[in-house]
Amino acid sequence: MVRLLAERSKDTFVSVQVKLIVKLLLLYGFKFNRIIELSLDAFDPEKRTLEISFKNGHNKQVFLELPYSLYKDMKTHYDIRTSYKSGNSNLFITRAGSLITNAFISDFLNKARTSYFSGSKQDEYLKNPFTPTGLAKYAITNMILQGMDQSTIVHITGVENDIYQDCKDQISYEDYNRMINHNFRGIKTFDLL
């Protein structure tokens, strides 16, 4: 996936958007609707942040600090996007100015899937991880392994509790054990005893 992202052309509006959306899915695990709903002013180019509003009746927001590489991609996209004279205030739009759909990145994800499984036979029982939800689940699993709490993950990503639980259930016993011990080592009492 990372190799395919690096190979993407940087010249076209669509290529820049696809690359950025995939990176957002892989890092932050956003539900695709959360990406569609992002407004132009959610990105602050000076502070290098992306504002995410909590759903479910909370009037709170979090300002995610973007890694430098992601910031550069976001800034490139933002500059191109603001040059489009569209009545649409969303961050991600089609060339025609309408909202994107999750089919917007399907060509890229299909290429990633083909590349990943080339030369090997895919088991029919496996779920396709090369979907927006599959990429989000990958990010959510990583968040869980880092000890991020369920409430924070659900609020930031916009996913439902069942997707969170599915990700948690996919964590191996060894990874879960390592995560728990890592969290205990971070408690001050651990060193005092």
PDB file of N, CA and C in Angstrom, residues 73-158:
ATOM      1  N   ASP A  73       1.018  16.662   2.041  1.00  0.00           N
ATOM      2  CA  ASP A  73      -0.028  16.212   1.118  1.00  0.00           C
ATOM      3  C   ASP A  73      -1.314  17.015   1.307  1.00  0.00           C
ATOM      4  N   MET A  74      -1.669  17.278   2.562  1.00  0.00           N
ATOM      5  CA  MET A  74      -2.881  18.041   2.861  1.00  0.00           C
ATOM      6  C   MET A  74      -2.747  19.470   2.346  1.00  0.00           C
ATOM      7  N   LYS A  75      -1.581  20.065   2.510  1.00  0.00           N
ATOM      8  CA  LYS A  75      -1.354  21.438   2.058  1.00  0.00           C
ATOM      9  C   LYS A  75      -1.438  21.512   0.530  1.00  0.00           C
ATOM     10  N   THR A  76      -0.845  20.543  -0.165  1.00  0.00           N
ATOM     11  CA  THR A  76      -0.929  20.495  -1.626  1.00  0.00           C
ATOM     12  C   THR A  76      -2.381  20.398  -2.059  1.00  0.00           C
ATOM     13  N   HIS A  77      -3.103  19.482  -1.426  1.00  0.00           N
ATOM     14  CA  HIS A  77      -4.522  19.322  -1.756  1.00  0.00           C
ATOM     15  C   HIS A  77      -5.303  20.601  -1.444  1.00  0.00           C
ATOM     16  N   TYR A  78      -5.053  21.176  -0.288  1.00  0.00           N
ATOM     17  CA  TYR A  78      -5.760  22.382   0.147  1.00  0.00           C
ATOM     18  C   TYR A  78      -5.544  23.523  -0.853  1.00  0.00           C
ATOM     19  N   ASP A  79      -4.309  23.686  -1.296  1.00  0.00           N
ATOM     20  CA  ASP A  79      -4.017  24.752  -2.264  1.00  0.00           C
ATOM     21  C   ASP A  79      -4.759  24.531  -3.580  1.00  0.00           C
ATOM     22  N   ILE A  80      -4.781  23.293  -4.046  1.00  0.00           N
ATOM     23  CA  ILE A  80      -5.516  22.989  -5.287  1.00  0.00           C
ATOM     24  C   ILE A  80      -7.014  23.171  -5.055  1.00  0.00           C
ATOM     25  N   ARG A  81      -7.480  22.653  -3.942  1.00  0.00           N
ATOM     26  CA  ARG A  81      -8.920  22.679  -3.640  1.00  0.00           C
ATOM     27  C   ARG A  81      -9.449  24.105  -3.501  1.00  0.00           C
ATOM     28  N   THR A  82      -8.703  24.978  -2.842  1.00  0.00           N
ATOM     29  CA  THR A  82      -9.169  26.358  -2.661  1.00  0.00           C
ATOM     30  C   THR A  82      -9.157  27.136  -3.971  1.00  0.00           C
ATOM     31  N   SER A  83      -8.399  26.660  -4.957  1.00  0.00           N
ATOM     32  CA  SER A  83      -8.399  27.329  -6.258  1.00  0.00           C
ATOM     33  C   SER A  83      -9.648  26.982  -7.070  1.00  0.00           C
ATOM     34  N   TYR A  84     -10.330  25.886  -6.698  1.00  0.00           N
ATOM     35  CA  TYR A  84     -11.580  25.514  -7.366  1.00  0.00           C
ATOM     36  C   TYR A  84     -12.691  26.452  -6.904  1.00  0.00           C
ATOM     37  N   LYS A  85     -13.358  27.042  -7.842  1.00  0.00           N
ATOM     38  CA  LYS A  85     -14.474  27.930  -7.499  1.00  0.00           C
ATOM     39  C   LYS A  85     -15.743  27.091  -7.440  1.00  0.00           C
ATOM     40  N   SER A  86     -16.014  26.569  -6.259  1.00  0.00           N
ATOM     41  CA  SER A  86     -17.175  25.707  -6.070  1.00  0.00           C
ATOM     42  C   SER A  86     -18.000  26.240  -4.918  1.00  0.00           C
ATOM     43  N   GLY A  87     -19.304  26.079  -5.014  1.00  0.00           N
ATOM     44  CA  GLY A  87     -20.180  26.472  -3.915  1.00  0.00           C
ATOM     45  C   GLY A  87     -20.136  25.461  -2.771  1.00  0.00           C
ATOM     46  N   ASN A  88     -19.404  24.398  -2.976  1.00  0.00           N
ATOM     47  CA  ASN A  88     -19.304  23.328  -1.994  1.00  0.00           C
ATOM     48  C   ASN A  88     -18.181  23.658  -1.006  1.00  0.00           C
ATOM     49  N   SER A  89     -18.452  23.568   0.290  1.00  0.00           N
ATOM     50  CA  SER A  89     -17.451  23.907   1.303  1.00  0.00           C
ATOM     51  C   SER A  89     -16.718  22.677   1.842  1.00  0.00           C
ATOM     52  N   ASN A  90     -16.947  21.520   1.230  1.00  0.00           N
ATOM     53  CA  ASN A  90     -16.282  20.310   1.697  1.00  0.00           C
ATOM     54  C   ASN A  90     -14.827  20.268   1.247  1.00  0.00           C
ATOM     55  N   LEU A  91     -14.004  19.619   2.031  1.00  0.00           N
ATOM     56  CA  LEU A  91     -12.582  19.504   1.719  1.00  0.00           C
ATOM     57  C   LEU A  91     -12.346  18.611   0.510  1.00  0.00           C
ATOM     58  N   PHE A  92     -13.091  17.522   0.415  1.00  0.00           N
ATOM     59  CA  PHE A  92     -12.924  16.577  -0.688  1.00  0.00           C
ATOM     60  C   PHE A  92     -14.147  16.624  -1.601  1.00  0.00           C
ATOM     61  N   ILE A  93     -13.891  16.953  -2.864  1.00  0.00           N
ATOM     62  CA  ILE A  93     -14.959  17.012  -3.862  1.00  0.00           C
ATOM     63  C   ILE A  93     -14.461  16.396  -5.167  1.00  0.00           C
ATOM     64  N   THR A  94     -15.382  16.114  -6.056  1.00  0.00           N
ATOM     65  CA  THR A  94     -15.017  15.645  -7.395  1.00  0.00           C
ATOM     66  C   THR A  94     -14.614  16.853  -8.241  1.00  0.00           C
ATOM     67  N   ARG A  95     -14.101  16.586  -9.425  1.00  0.00           N
ATOM     68  CA  ARG A  95     -13.748  17.690 -10.326  1.00  0.00           C
ATOM     69  C   ARG A  95     -14.961  18.542 -10.669  1.00  0.00           C
ATOM     70  N   ALA A  96     -16.139  17.915 -10.666  1.00  0.00           N
ATOM     71  CA  ALA A  96     -17.372  18.631 -10.991  1.00  0.00           C
ATOM     72  C   ALA A  96     -17.899  19.443  -9.804  1.00  0.00           C
ATOM     73  N   GLY A  97     -17.284  19.268  -8.635  1.00  0.00           N
ATOM     74  CA  GLY A  97     -17.692  20.037  -7.460  1.00  0.00           C
ATOM     75  C   GLY A  97     -18.682  19.340  -6.553  1.00  0.00           C
ATOM     76  N   SER A  98     -19.018  18.087  -6.842  1.00  0.00           N
ATOM     77  CA  SER A  98     -19.959  17.358  -5.982  1.00  0.00           C
ATOM     78  C   SER A  98     -19.194  16.559  -4.920  1.00  0.00           C
ATOM     79  N   LEU A  99     -19.942  16.039  -3.962  1.00  0.00           N
ATOM     80  CA  LEU A  99     -19.328  15.241  -2.899  1.00  0.00           C
ATOM     81  C   LEU A  99     -18.775  13.937  -3.456  1.00  0.00           C
ATOM     82  N   ILE A 100     -17.672  13.492  -2.893  1.00  0.00           N
ATOM     83  CA  ILE A 100     -17.122  12.197  -3.289  1.00  0.00           C
ATOM     84  C   ILE A 100     -17.912  11.086  -2.593  1.00  0.00           C
ATOM     85  N   THR A 101     -17.768   9.879  -3.104  1.00  0.00           N
ATOM     86  CA  THR A 101     -18.359   8.700  -2.463  1.00  0.00           C
ATOM     87  C   THR A 101     -17.214   7.730  -2.173  1.00  0.00           C
ATOM     88  N   ASN A 102     -17.528   6.648  -1.449  1.00  0.00           N
ATOM     89  CA  ASN A 102     -16.442   5.710  -1.155  1.00  0.00           C
ATOM     90  C   ASN A 102     -15.960   4.979  -2.408  1.00  0.00           C
ATOM     91  N   ALA A 103     -16.692   5.062  -3.492  1.00  0.00           N
ATOM     92  CA  ALA A 103     -16.231   4.498  -4.767  1.00  0.00           C
ATOM     93  C   ALA A 103     -15.070   5.313  -5.335  1.00  0.00           C
ATOM     94  N   PHE A 104     -14.877   6.517  -4.814  1.00  0.00           N
ATOM     95  CA  PHE A 104     -13.835   7.427  -5.286  1.00  0.00           C
ATOM     96  C   PHE A 104     -12.445   6.804  -5.202  1.00  0.00           C
ATOM     97  N   ILE A 105     -12.205   5.986  -4.180  1.00  0.00           N
ATOM     98  CA  ILE A 105     -10.877   5.389  -4.009  1.00  0.00           C
ATOM     99  C   ILE A 105     -10.849   3.904  -4.379  1.00  0.00           C
ATOM    100  N   SER A 106     -11.940   3.392  -4.915  1.00  0.00           N
ATOM    101  CA  SER A 106     -12.027   1.955  -5.183  1.00  0.00           C
ATOM    102  C   SER A 106     -10.998   1.474  -6.211  1.00  0.00           C
ATOM    103  N   ASP A 107     -10.700   2.253  -7.238  1.00  0.00           N
ATOM    104  CA  ASP A 107      -9.694   1.836  -8.226  1.00  0.00           C
ATOM    105  C   ASP A 107      -8.333   1.625  -7.556  1.00  0.00           C
ATOM    106  N   PHE A 108      -7.948   2.580  -6.718  1.00  0.00           N
ATOM    107  CA  PHE A 108      -6.663   2.454  -6.022  1.00  0.00           C
ATOM    108  C   PHE A 108      -6.657   1.228  -5.109  1.00  0.00           C
ATOM    109  N   LEU A 109      -7.734   1.039  -4.356  1.00  0.00           N
ATOM    110  CA  LEU A 109      -7.804  -0.090  -3.434  1.00  0.00           C
ATOM    111  C   LEU A 109      -7.800  -1.430  -4.175  1.00  0.00           C
ATOM    112  N   ASN A 110      -8.438  -1.477  -5.340  1.00  0.00           N
ATOM    113  CA  ASN A 110      -8.411  -2.700  -6.147  1.00  0.00           C
ATOM    114  C   ASN A 110      -6.998  -3.000  -6.649  1.00  0.00           C
ATOM    115  N   LYS A 111      -6.256  -1.959  -7.043  1.00  0.00           N
ATOM    116  CA  LYS A 111      -4.862  -2.150  -7.466  1.00  0.00           C
ATOM    117  C   LYS A 111      -4.018  -2.648  -6.293  1.00  0.00           C
ATOM    118  N   ALA A 112      -4.242  -2.089  -5.111  1.00  0.00           N
ATOM    119  CA  ALA A 112      -3.495  -2.514  -3.923  1.00  0.00           C
ATOM    120  C   ALA A 112      -3.801  -3.975  -3.612  1.00  0.00           C
ATOM    121  N   ARG A 113      -5.052  -4.347  -3.718  1.00  0.00           N
ATOM    122  CA  ARG A 113      -5.466  -5.731  -3.443  1.00  0.00           C
ATOM    123  C   ARG A 113      -4.820  -6.685  -4.441  1.00  0.00           C
ATOM    124  N   THR A 114      -4.875  -6.336  -5.716  1.00  0.00           N
ATOM    125  CA  THR A 114      -4.281  -7.171  -6.758  1.00  0.00           C
ATOM    126  C   THR A 114      -2.782  -7.309  -6.539  1.00  0.00           C
ATOM    127  N   SER A 115      -2.113  -6.216  -6.238  1.00  0.00           N
ATOM    128  CA  SER A 115      -0.675  -6.239  -6.003  1.00  0.00           C
ATOM    129  C   SER A 115      -0.332  -7.098  -4.791  1.00  0.00           C
ATOM    130  N   TYR A 116      -1.098  -6.962  -3.737  1.00  0.00           N
ATOM    131  CA  TYR A 116      -0.840  -7.702  -2.501  1.00  0.00           C
ATOM    132  C   TYR A 116      -1.011  -9.205  -2.697  1.00  0.00           C
ATOM    133  N   PHE A 117      -2.049  -9.598  -3.414  1.00  0.00           N
ATOM    134  CA  PHE A 117      -2.341 -11.023  -3.576  1.00  0.00           C
ATOM    135  C   PHE A 117      -1.751 -11.626  -4.852  1.00  0.00           C
ATOM    136  N   SER A 118      -0.984 -10.845  -5.629  1.00  0.00           N
ATOM    137  CA  SER A 118      -0.424 -11.399  -6.868  1.00  0.00           C
ATOM    138  C   SER A 118       0.562 -12.511  -6.528  1.00  0.00           C
ATOM    139  N   GLY A 119       0.441 -13.593  -7.272  1.00  0.00           N
ATOM    140  CA  GLY A 119       1.336 -14.710  -7.061  1.00  0.00           C
ATOM    141  C   GLY A 119       0.931 -15.645  -5.944  1.00  0.00           C
ATOM    142  N   SER A 120      -0.103 -15.279  -5.198  1.00  0.00           N
ATOM    143  CA  SER A 120      -0.574 -16.184  -4.148  1.00  0.00           C
ATOM    144  C   SER A 120      -2.087 -16.285  -4.238  1.00  0.00           C
ATOM    145  N   LYS A 121      -2.570 -17.418  -3.885  1.00  0.00           N
ATOM    146  CA  LYS A 121      -4.017 -17.637  -3.943  1.00  0.00           C
ATOM    147  C   LYS A 121      -4.645 -17.119  -2.656  1.00  0.00           C
ATOM    148  N   GLN A 122      -5.651 -16.292  -2.808  1.00  0.00           N
ATOM    149  CA  GLN A 122      -6.348 -15.759  -1.641  1.00  0.00           C
ATOM    150  C   GLN A 122      -7.381 -16.771  -1.171  1.00  0.00           C
ATOM    151  N   ASP A 123      -7.400 -17.019   0.120  1.00  0.00           N
ATOM    152  CA  ASP A 123      -8.424 -17.897   0.678  1.00  0.00           C
ATOM    153  C   ASP A 123      -9.782 -17.228   0.563  1.00  0.00           C
ATOM    154  N   GLU A 124     -10.767 -18.001   0.137  1.00  0.00           N
ATOM    155  CA  GLU A 124     -12.102 -17.447  -0.092  1.00  0.00           C
ATOM    156  C   GLU A 124     -12.771 -16.966   1.190  1.00  0.00           C
ATOM    157  N   TYR A 125     -12.399 -17.532   2.341  1.00  0.00           N
ATOM    158  CA  TYR A 125     -13.048 -17.154   3.593  1.00  0.00           C
ATOM    159  C   TYR A 125     -12.537 -15.824   4.143  1.00  0.00           C
ATOM    160  N   LEU A 126     -11.419 -15.328   3.615  1.00  0.00           N
ATOM    161  CA  LEU A 126     -10.874 -14.069   4.119  1.00  0.00           C
ATOM    162  C   LEU A 126     -11.740 -12.892   3.677  1.00  0.00           C
ATOM    163  N   LYS A 127     -11.894 -11.935   4.582  1.00  0.00           N
ATOM    164  CA  LYS A 127     -12.588 -10.700   4.216  1.00  0.00           C
ATOM    165  C   LYS A 127     -11.631  -9.830   3.415  1.00  0.00           C
ATOM    166  N   ASN A 128     -12.163  -8.951   2.596  1.00  0.00           N
ATOM    167  CA  ASN A 128     -11.333  -8.061   1.797  1.00  0.00           C
ATOM    168  C   ASN A 128     -10.896  -6.875   2.663  1.00  0.00           C
ATOM    169  N   PRO A 129      -9.602  -6.810   3.013  1.00  0.00           N
ATOM    170  CA  PRO A 129      -9.145  -5.685   3.838  1.00  0.00           C
ATOM    171  C   PRO A 129      -8.930  -4.407   3.017  1.00  0.00           C
ATOM    172  N   PHE A 130      -9.039  -4.502   1.703  1.00  0.00           N
ATOM    173  CA  PHE A 130      -8.771  -3.356   0.841  1.00  0.00           C
ATOM    174  C   PHE A 130     -10.057  -2.610   0.509  1.00  0.00           C
ATOM    175  N   THR A 131     -10.701  -2.133   1.564  1.00  0.00           N
ATOM    176  CA  THR A 131     -11.892  -1.298   1.480  1.00  0.00           C
ATOM    177  C   THR A 131     -11.672  -0.137   2.450  1.00  0.00           C
ATOM    178  N   PRO A 132     -12.441   0.943   2.327  1.00  0.00           N
ATOM    179  CA  PRO A 132     -12.298   2.012   3.320  1.00  0.00           C
ATOM    180  C   PRO A 132     -12.479   1.503   4.756  1.00  0.00           C
ATOM    181  N   THR A 133     -13.439   0.626   4.964  1.00  0.00           N
ATOM    182  CA  THR A 133     -13.660   0.083   6.311  1.00  0.00           C
ATOM    183  C   THR A 133     -12.492  -0.801   6.729  1.00  0.00           C
ATOM    184  N   GLY A 134     -11.956  -1.586   5.805  1.00  0.00           N
ATOM    185  CA  GLY A 134     -10.807  -2.437   6.115  1.00  0.00           C
ATOM    186  C   GLY A 134      -9.594  -1.622   6.533  1.00  0.00           C
ATOM    187  N   LEU A 135      -9.332  -0.511   5.837  1.00  0.00           N
ATOM    188  CA  LEU A 135      -8.213   0.362   6.206  1.00  0.00           C
ATOM    189  C   LEU A 135      -8.459   1.019   7.560  1.00  0.00           C
ATOM    190  N   ALA A 136      -9.705   1.432   7.796  1.00  0.00           N
ATOM    191  CA  ALA A 136     -10.051   2.037   9.082  1.00  0.00           C
ATOM    192  C   ALA A 136      -9.856   1.025  10.216  1.00  0.00           C
ATOM    193  N   LYS A 137     -10.244  -0.230   9.973  1.00  0.00           N
ATOM    194  CA  LYS A 137     -10.071  -1.267  10.999  1.00  0.00           C
ATOM    195  C   LYS A 137      -8.598  -1.484  11.320  1.00  0.00           C
ATOM    196  N   TYR A 138      -7.762  -1.408  10.316  1.00  0.00           N
ATOM    197  CA  TYR A 138      -6.318  -1.530  10.532  1.00  0.00           C
ATOM    198  C   TYR A 138      -5.842  -0.434  11.487  1.00  0.00           C
ATOM    199  N   ALA A 139      -6.264   0.799  11.231  1.00  0.00           N
ATOM    200  CA  ALA A 139      -5.861   1.926  12.080  1.00  0.00           C
ATOM    201  C   ALA A 139      -6.433   1.780  13.486  1.00  0.00           C
ATOM    202  N   ILE A 140      -7.673   1.367  13.591  1.00  0.00           N
ATOM    203  CA  ILE A 140      -8.315   1.212  14.901  1.00  0.00           C
ATOM    204  C   ILE A 140      -7.611   0.137  15.719  1.00  0.00           C
ATOM    205  N   THR A 141      -7.248  -0.963  15.072  1.00  0.00           N
ATOM    206  CA  THR A 141      -6.514  -2.022  15.771  1.00  0.00           C
ATOM    207  C   THR A 141      -5.196  -1.475  16.319  1.00  0.00           C
ATOM    208  N   ASN A 142      -4.506  -0.668  15.527  1.00  0.00           N
ATOM    209  CA  ASN A 142      -3.260  -0.051  16.001  1.00  0.00           C
ATOM    210  C   ASN A 142      -3.510   0.897  17.171  1.00  0.00           C
ATOM    211  N   MET A 143      -4.618   1.631  17.138  1.00  0.00           N
ATOM    212  CA  MET A 143      -4.952   2.528  18.245  1.00  0.00           C
ATOM    213  C   MET A 143      -5.201   1.730  19.522  1.00  0.00           C
ATOM    214  N   ILE A 144      -5.918   0.638  19.393  1.00  0.00           N
ATOM    215  CA  ILE A 144      -6.196  -0.217  20.548  1.00  0.00           C
ATOM    216  C   ILE A 144      -4.887  -0.743  21.123  1.00  0.00           C
ATOM    217  N   LEU A 145      -3.989  -1.194  20.252  1.00  0.00           N
ATOM    218  CA  LEU A 145      -2.703  -1.726  20.705  1.00  0.00           C
ATOM    219  C   LEU A 145      -1.842  -0.657  21.377  1.00  0.00           C
ATOM    220  N   GLN A 146      -2.083   0.608  21.044  1.00  0.00           N
ATOM    221  CA  GLN A 146      -1.351   1.697  21.697  1.00  0.00           C
ATOM    222  C   GLN A 146      -1.996   2.115  23.013  1.00  0.00           C
ATOM    223  N   GLY A 147      -3.126   1.493  23.353  1.00  0.00           N
ATOM    224  CA  GLY A 147      -3.768   1.776  24.626  1.00  0.00           C
ATOM    225  C   GLY A 147      -4.784   2.903  24.585  1.00  0.00           C
ATOM    226  N   MET A 148      -5.172   3.347  23.389  1.00  0.00           N
ATOM    227  CA  MET A 148      -6.177   4.402  23.291  1.00  0.00           C
ATOM    228  C   MET A 148      -7.525   3.826  23.729  1.00  0.00           C
ATOM    229  N   ASP A 149      -8.271   4.587  24.512  1.00  0.00           N
ATOM    230  CA  ASP A 149      -9.528   4.060  25.038  1.00  0.00           C
ATOM    231  C   ASP A 149     -10.638   4.063  23.991  1.00  0.00           C
ATOM    232  N   GLN A 150     -11.616   3.194  24.223  1.00  0.00           N
ATOM    233  CA  GLN A 150     -12.702   2.974  23.274  1.00  0.00           C
ATOM    234  C   GLN A 150     -13.454   4.259  22.962  1.00  0.00           C
ATOM    235  N   SER A 151     -13.774   5.028  23.967  1.00  0.00           N
ATOM    236  CA  SER A 151     -14.546   6.254  23.764  1.00  0.00           C
ATOM    237  C   SER A 151     -13.834   7.212  22.812  1.00  0.00           C
ATOM    238  N   THR A 152     -12.552   7.390  23.014  1.00  0.00           N
ATOM    239  CA  THR A 152     -11.776   8.293  22.158  1.00  0.00           C
ATOM    240  C   THR A 152     -11.754   7.774  20.720  1.00  0.00           C
ATOM    241  N   ILE A 153     -11.513   6.485  20.565  1.00  0.00           N
ATOM    242  CA  ILE A 153     -11.459   5.898  19.223  1.00  0.00           C
ATOM    243  C   ILE A 153     -12.791   6.083  18.499  1.00  0.00           C
ATOM    244  N   VAL A 154     -13.879   5.784  19.180  1.00  0.00           N
ATOM    245  CA  VAL A 154     -15.207   5.891  18.562  1.00  0.00           C
ATOM    246  C   VAL A 154     -15.517   7.337  18.193  1.00  0.00           C
ATOM    247  N   HIS A 155     -15.180   8.286  19.073  1.00  0.00           N
ATOM    248  CA  HIS A 155     -15.468   9.697  18.787  1.00  0.00           C
ATOM    249  C   HIS A 155     -14.623  10.236  17.635  1.00  0.00           C
ATOM    250  N   ILE A 156     -13.349   9.899  17.595  1.00  0.00           N
ATOM    251  CA  ILE A 156     -12.484  10.432  16.545  1.00  0.00           C
ATOM    252  C   ILE A 156     -12.794   9.796  15.197  1.00  0.00           C
ATOM    253  N   THR A 157     -12.931   8.485  15.174  1.00  0.00           N
ATOM    254  CA  THR A 157     -13.107   7.785  13.898  1.00  0.00           C
ATOM    255  C   THR A 157     -14.510   7.893  13.341  1.00  0.00           C
ATOM    256  N   GLY A 158     -15.495   7.988  14.220  1.00  0.00           N
ATOM    257  CA  GLY A 158     -16.882   8.019  13.776  1.00  0.00           C
ATOM    258  C   GLY A 158     -17.467   6.633  13.549  1.00  0.00           C
TER     259      GLY A 158
END
